[in-house]
């Protein structure tokens, strides 16, 4: 089970009341919500291996250089408060996180470390790329937990790679297999092709197979595609030249971890530290539930 960690803790932050705070007033709603999400997933699927995949860089320079609008709206939304790096060493929150969440990210990392749940990231890459690389090399079936439609591209029925799509909530997640229609996620700030929506795109793909086939059918002396659609494709030709590289999840990163490193713990790796954190942060029932779930005793 590969977790798109930021997708989960952002959802927890906005879904769990901020009245959940530690004894000293530190907000812990994202932390407690994340632990409860993980507990529920463990109880439902009992994975042998578990990784919290991390955005060491939520807006990689190499993607922005190809398409400057990539996630640019998030920078505009948060202005000077945006955090452009999300490194484990700096323990920053990324994606312009509000202060109430930013303060919790280092706590999340510390608690996951105490539990012994692997956190995996790669400098210069997003969690999506970490997930793609792990999913592409795992010797067992894989469940990817995310609210990001871009990760649908990893679904592979033959290799038993699925997405547990949490857009409607972790408790109401949907299991995505190859029968679903893959599409991009507008939240990434990618413009797409003006005038060509989901239905037209699906029709073109069904008829011509892939982007290269579509462009071939739209060009030449006897184009097979209507002049209106061909004109829209032509107007977006520069975008189409780079968009596949930006959208494609990287699948071959050297992450410096072995498959055994990702084995799901059954007890905390640092029990005394976890007990101390539970008391210090007032984790209460969330701590009890994650311990029970790890022990496979829900």
Tab-separated table of C-alpha atoms in Angstrom:
chain	number	residue	atom	x	y	z
A	1	UNK	CA	0.000	0.000	0.000
A	2	UNK	CA	1.471	3.292	-1.196
A	3	UNK	CA	0.043	6.445	0.363
A	4	UNK	CA	-0.021	9.828	-1.332
A	5	UNK	CA	0.666	11.275	2.100
A	6	UNK	CA	-0.020	14.947	1.398
A	7	UNK	CA	-3.334	14.038	-0.217
A	8	UNK	CA	-4.307	12.340	3.029
A	9	UNK	CA	-3.090	14.909	5.532
A	10	UNK	CA	-4.519	17.856	3.604
A	11	UNK	CA	-7.862	16.047	3.587
A	12	UNK	CA	-7.496	15.385	7.318
A	13	UNK	CA	-6.622	19.024	8.046
A	14	UNK	CA	-9.730	20.333	6.342
A	15	UNK	CA	-11.994	17.487	7.481
A	16	UNK	CA	-11.109	17.158	11.155
A	17	UNK	CA	-12.031	20.088	13.454
A	18	UNK	CA	-9.111	22.286	14.480
A	19	UNK	CA	-10.338	21.953	18.040
A	20	UNK	CA	-8.203	18.821	18.141
A	21	UNK	CA	-5.100	20.205	19.812
A	22	UNK	CA	-2.340	19.013	22.080
A	23	UNK	CA	-2.168	19.970	25.754
A	24	UNK	CA	-0.049	23.002	24.847
A	25	UNK	CA	-2.494	24.155	22.155
A	26	UNK	CA	-0.585	22.774	19.151
A	27	UNK	CA	-3.051	21.787	16.394
A	28	UNK	CA	-3.037	18.049	15.718
A	29	UNK	CA	-6.134	17.595	13.551
A	30	UNK	CA	-4.134	16.701	10.424
A	31	UNK	CA	-1.913	14.330	12.387
A	32	UNK	CA	-4.779	12.583	14.155
A	33	UNK	CA	-6.817	12.446	10.965
A	34	UNK	CA	-3.904	10.917	9.050
A	35	UNK	CA	-3.418	8.257	11.726
A	36	UNK	CA	-7.120	7.432	11.645
A	37	UNK	CA	-7.082	7.222	7.837
A	38	UNK	CA	-4.135	4.834	7.945
A	39	UNK	CA	-5.856	2.771	10.650
A	40	UNK	CA	-8.986	2.419	8.534
A	41	UNK	CA	-7.003	1.404	5.458
A	42	UNK	CA	-4.974	-1.149	7.423
A	43	UNK	CA	-8.126	-2.653	8.905
A	44	UNK	CA	-9.743	-2.921	5.481
A	45	UNK	CA	-6.812	-4.170	3.389
A	46	UNK	CA	-4.165	-5.513	5.833
A	47	UNK	CA	-1.207	-4.749	3.503
A	48	UNK	CA	2.046	-6.615	4.003
A	49	UNK	CA	4.017	-3.478	3.108
A	50	UNK	CA	3.256	0.201	3.633
A	51	UNK	CA	4.965	3.411	2.502
A	52	UNK	CA	4.075	7.043	3.129
A	53	UNK	CA	5.261	8.590	-0.135
A	54	UNK	CA	6.499	12.148	0.225
A	55	UNK	CA	6.676	15.331	-1.843
A	56	UNK	CA	10.321	16.307	-1.449
A	57	UNK	CA	9.473	18.847	-4.154
A	58	UNK	CA	5.784	19.457	-4.820
A	59	UNK	CA	6.455	21.634	-7.916
A	60	UNK	CA	9.655	20.335	-9.529
A	61	UNK	CA	11.635	22.871	-11.547
A	62	UNK	CA	11.934	20.532	-14.506
A	63	UNK	CA	8.149	20.314	-14.823
A	64	UNK	CA	7.679	24.082	-14.416
A	65	UNK	CA	10.315	24.778	-17.090
A	66	UNK	CA	8.255	22.719	-19.550
A	67	UNK	CA	4.859	24.173	-18.543
A	68	UNK	CA	5.139	27.332	-16.390
A	69	UNK	CA	1.483	27.114	-15.362
A	70	UNK	CA	2.116	23.805	-13.605
A	71	UNK	CA	0.584	24.298	-10.132
A	72	UNK	CA	1.146	28.050	-10.562
A	73	UNK	CA	-2.363	28.827	-9.312
A	74	UNK	CA	-1.363	27.420	-5.927
A	75	UNK	CA	1.541	29.854	-5.760
A	76	UNK	CA	-0.814	32.706	-6.697
A	77	UNK	CA	-3.359	31.580	-4.105
A	78	UNK	CA	-0.945	31.569	-1.189
A	79	UNK	CA	1.443	34.322	-2.332
A	80	UNK	CA	4.512	34.757	-0.168
A	81	UNK	CA	3.427	32.019	2.234
A	82	UNK	CA	3.917	29.291	-0.344
A	83	UNK	CA	6.628	26.775	0.405
A	84	UNK	CA	8.412	25.709	-2.734
A	85	UNK	CA	10.354	22.841	-1.229
A	86	UNK	CA	9.015	20.043	0.880
A	87	UNK	CA	12.134	18.339	2.090
A	88	UNK	CA	12.222	15.862	4.899
A	89	UNK	CA	15.254	17.581	6.376
A	90	UNK	CA	13.487	20.951	6.571
A	91	UNK	CA	10.150	19.365	7.524
A	92	UNK	CA	8.170	21.946	5.573
A	93	UNK	CA	4.588	21.559	4.491
A	94	UNK	CA	4.680	22.433	0.803
A	95	UNK	CA	1.835	23.564	-1.444
A	96	UNK	CA	1.389	26.829	0.423
A	97	UNK	CA	0.010	25.074	3.454
A	98	UNK	CA	-1.731	27.209	6.053
A	99	UNK	CA	0.141	27.730	9.296
A	100	UNK	CA	-2.083	25.317	11.197
A	101	UNK	CA	-0.998	22.531	8.879
A	102	UNK	CA	2.618	23.587	8.355
A	103	UNK	CA	3.340	23.201	12.062
A	104	UNK	CA	2.012	19.636	11.971
A	105	UNK	CA	4.149	18.274	9.143
A	106	UNK	CA	7.313	17.780	11.241
A	107	UNK	CA	5.103	16.172	13.892
A	108	UNK	CA	3.696	13.808	11.277
A	109	UNK	CA	7.193	12.809	10.238
A	110	UNK	CA	8.268	12.249	13.835
A	111	UNK	CA	5.219	10.132	14.655
A	112	UNK	CA	5.577	8.021	11.507
A	113	UNK	CA	9.240	7.463	12.375
A	114	UNK	CA	8.314	6.379	15.903
A	115	UNK	CA	5.778	3.939	14.497
A	116	UNK	CA	8.295	2.575	12.010
A	117	UNK	CA	6.152	3.370	8.961
A	118	UNK	CA	8.459	4.043	6.023
A	119	UNK	CA	8.502	7.579	4.598
A	120	UNK	CA	9.939	7.629	1.085
A	121	UNK	CA	10.802	10.720	-0.962
A	122	UNK	CA	13.281	11.847	-3.604
A	123	UNK	CA	14.742	15.347	-3.946
A	124	UNK	CA	13.488	17.064	-7.092
A	125	UNK	CA	10.428	14.811	-7.397
A	126	UNK	CA	6.854	14.581	-6.232
A	127	UNK	CA	5.206	11.825	-4.247
A	128	UNK	CA	3.531	10.757	-7.507
A	129	UNK	CA	6.939	9.871	-8.927
A	130	UNK	CA	7.892	7.961	-5.792
A	131	UNK	CA	4.624	6.054	-5.985
A	132	UNK	CA	5.155	5.338	-9.672
A	133	UNK	CA	8.643	3.987	-9.092
A	134	UNK	CA	7.605	1.769	-6.177
A	135	UNK	CA	4.466	0.517	-7.923
A	136	UNK	CA	6.456	-0.362	-11.038
A	137	UNK	CA	8.945	-2.517	-9.162
A	138	UNK	CA	6.914	-4.081	-6.348
A	139	UNK	CA	6.860	-7.900	-6.535
A	140	UNK	CA	3.365	-8.023	-5.001
A	141	UNK	CA	-0.030	-6.455	-5.824
A	142	UNK	CA	-0.162	-2.726	-5.103
A	143	UNK	CA	-2.860	-0.389	-3.814
A	144	UNK	CA	-2.172	3.329	-4.353
A	145	UNK	CA	-4.160	5.600	-2.031
A	146	UNK	CA	-4.720	9.089	-3.449
A	147	UNK	CA	-7.209	11.785	-4.336
A	148	UNK	CA	-5.233	12.634	-7.500
A	149	UNK	CA	-6.642	11.355	-10.809
A	150	UNK	CA	-3.214	11.631	-12.448
A	151	UNK	CA	-2.194	8.444	-10.663
A	152	UNK	CA	-4.843	6.476	-12.561
A	153	UNK	CA	-2.126	6.035	-15.198
A	154	UNK	CA	-0.459	3.508	-12.891
A	155	UNK	CA	-3.456	1.161	-12.873
A	156	UNK	CA	-2.509	-2.192	-14.355
A	157	UNK	CA	-4.917	-5.105	-13.989
A	158	UNK	CA	-2.351	-7.620	-15.186
A	159	UNK	CA	0.194	-6.540	-12.538
A	160	UNK	CA	-2.583	-6.048	-9.960
A	161	UNK	CA	-1.920	-2.341	-9.431
A	162	UNK	CA	-5.048	-0.494	-8.296
A	163	UNK	CA	-5.868	2.997	-7.071
A	164	UNK	CA	-7.988	3.546	-3.973
A	165	UNK	CA	-9.473	6.903	-4.946
A	166	UNK	CA	-10.397	9.014	-1.918
A	167	UNK	CA	-12.007	12.045	-3.582
A	168	UNK	CA	-15.278	11.325	-1.734
A	169	UNK	CA	-13.480	10.457	1.488
A	170	UNK	CA	-11.346	7.629	2.805
A	171	UNK	CA	-14.412	5.854	4.155
A	172	UNK	CA	-16.138	6.138	0.753
A	173	UNK	CA	-13.132	5.462	-1.442
A	174	UNK	CA	-13.531	3.897	-4.862
A	175	UNK	CA	-11.389	1.072	-6.219
A	176	UNK	CA	-10.044	2.079	-9.629
A	177	UNK	CA	-9.125	-0.604	-12.147
A	178	UNK	CA	-8.530	-0.531	-15.891
A	179	UNK	CA	-12.246	-0.168	-16.635
A	180	UNK	CA	-12.113	3.461	-15.452
A	181	UNK	CA	-11.429	6.329	-17.817
A	182	UNK	CA	-8.093	7.977	-17.141
A	183	UNK	CA	-8.033	11.751	-17.175
A	184	UNK	CA	-5.859	14.547	-15.894
A	185	UNK	CA	-6.471	16.580	-12.777
A	186	UNK	CA	-7.356	20.246	-13.263
A	187	UNK	CA	-5.904	21.079	-9.845
A	188	UNK	CA	-2.413	20.767	-11.339
A	189	UNK	CA	-2.871	23.894	-13.434
A	190	UNK	CA	-2.501	22.177	-16.814
A	191	UNK	CA	-4.641	23.962	-19.405
A	192	UNK	CA	-5.451	21.034	-21.675
A	193	UNK	CA	-6.665	21.836	-25.201
A	194	UNK	CA	-9.234	24.588	-25.486
A	195	UNK	CA	-12.473	23.275	-26.959
A	196	UNK	CA	-11.665	19.589	-26.523
A	197	UNK	CA	-13.318	18.075	-23.472
A	198	UNK	CA	-13.438	14.591	-21.975
A	199	UNK	CA	-15.937	13.099	-24.438
A	200	UNK	CA	-14.168	14.357	-27.554
A	201	UNK	CA	-10.786	13.305	-26.187
A	202	UNK	CA	-12.087	9.818	-25.373
A	203	UNK	CA	-13.590	9.507	-28.856
A	204	UNK	CA	-10.324	10.554	-30.499
A	205	UNK	CA	-8.338	8.085	-28.413
A	206	UNK	CA	-10.765	5.267	-29.201
A	207	UNK	CA	-10.422	6.037	-32.896
A	208	UNK	CA	-6.690	6.708	-33.190
A	209	UNK	CA	-5.080	4.988	-30.210
A	210	UNK	CA	-2.800	7.634	-28.734
A	211	UNK	CA	-1.717	11.249	-29.064
A	212	UNK	CA	0.699	10.485	-31.893
A	213	UNK	CA	-2.085	8.746	-33.807
A	214	UNK	CA	-4.470	11.640	-33.240
A	215	UNK	CA	-1.973	14.209	-34.504
A	216	UNK	CA	-1.227	12.064	-37.551
A	217	UNK	CA	-4.940	11.797	-38.325
A	218	UNK	CA	-5.282	15.584	-38.067
A	219	UNK	CA	-2.453	16.363	-40.469
A	220	UNK	CA	-1.442	15.515	-43.999
A	221	UNK	CA	-3.143	16.168	-47.294
A	222	UNK	CA	-6.214	14.093	-46.388
A	223	UNK	CA	-6.854	14.543	-42.663
A	224	UNK	CA	-9.297	12.117	-41.037
A	225	UNK	CA	-10.274	14.546	-38.303
A	226	UNK	CA	-12.624	17.500	-38.825
A	227	UNK	CA	-11.025	20.820	-39.636
A	228	UNK	CA	-12.428	22.342	-36.408
A	229	UNK	CA	-10.807	19.720	-34.190
A	230	UNK	CA	-7.620	19.809	-36.247
A	231	UNK	CA	-7.402	23.573	-35.762
A	232	UNK	CA	-7.757	23.206	-32.001
A	233	UNK	CA	-5.017	20.590	-31.948
A	234	UNK	CA	-2.815	22.800	-34.092
A	235	UNK	CA	-3.250	25.770	-31.788
A	236	UNK	CA	-2.059	23.628	-28.865
A	237	UNK	CA	0.835	21.947	-30.640
A	238	UNK	CA	3.541	23.521	-28.443
A	239	UNK	CA	1.666	22.466	-25.317
A	240	UNK	CA	1.161	18.942	-26.670
A	241	UNK	CA	4.900	18.649	-27.319
A	242	UNK	CA	5.737	18.875	-23.608
A	243	UNK	CA	2.547	17.968	-21.720
A	244	UNK	CA	3.086	14.183	-21.873
A	245	UNK	CA	6.449	14.556	-20.139
A	246	UNK	CA	5.001	16.779	-17.416
A	247	UNK	CA	1.959	14.586	-16.810
A	248	UNK	CA	3.736	11.234	-16.948
A	249	UNK	CA	4.618	9.794	-13.551
A	250	UNK	CA	8.292	8.897	-13.288
A	251	UNK	CA	8.673	5.149	-12.763
A	252	UNK	CA	12.401	4.522	-12.527
A	253	UNK	CA	13.712	6.535	-9.570
A	254	UNK	CA	16.462	5.109	-7.406
A	255	UNK	CA	14.875	5.649	-4.017
A	256	UNK	CA	17.536	4.034	-1.878
A	257	UNK	CA	15.128	1.616	-0.212
A	258	UNK	CA	14.575	-2.096	-0.588
A	259	UNK	CA	11.212	-3.805	-0.680
A	260	UNK	CA	11.866	-5.245	2.774
A	261	UNK	CA	12.331	-1.715	4.128
A	262	UNK	CA	8.639	-1.127	3.426
A	263	UNK	CA	7.274	-4.016	5.467
A	264	UNK	CA	4.340	-2.829	7.549
A	265	UNK	CA	5.297	-2.791	11.237
A	266	UNK	CA	3.215	-4.671	13.780
A	267	UNK	CA	4.502	-2.686	16.758
A	268	UNK	CA	6.108	0.773	17.016
A	269	UNK	CA	9.771	0.892	16.058
A	270	UNK	CA	10.349	3.322	18.936
A	271	UNK	CA	7.664	2.468	21.508
A	272	UNK	CA	8.919	4.804	24.222
A	273	UNK	CA	9.073	7.732	21.812
A	274	UNK	CA	5.599	6.966	20.467
A	275	UNK	CA	4.212	6.804	24.003
A	276	UNK	CA	5.872	10.137	24.798
A	277	UNK	CA	4.477	11.734	21.641
A	278	UNK	CA	1.018	10.358	22.369
A	279	UNK	CA	1.008	12.098	25.726
A	280	UNK	CA	2.754	15.263	24.564
A	281	UNK	CA	0.421	15.774	21.584
A	282	UNK	CA	-2.740	14.372	23.097
A	283	UNK	CA	-3.189	11.751	20.358
A	284	UNK	CA	-5.674	9.814	22.467
A	285	UNK	CA	-7.886	7.410	20.543
A	286	UNK	CA	-5.974	7.953	17.295
A	287	UNK	CA	-2.867	6.462	18.924
A	288	UNK	CA	-4.851	3.529	20.272
A	289	UNK	CA	-6.433	2.848	16.893
A	290	UNK	CA	-3.196	2.911	14.910
A	291	UNK	CA	-1.525	0.560	17.379
A	292	UNK	CA	-4.449	-1.855	17.180
A	293	UNK	CA	-4.440	-1.692	13.375
A	294	UNK	CA	-0.714	-2.353	13.121
A	295	UNK	CA	-1.139	-5.344	15.424
A	296	UNK	CA	-3.976	-6.532	13.171
A	297	UNK	CA	-6.342	-6.347	16.137
A	298	UNK	CA	-8.973	-3.776	15.081
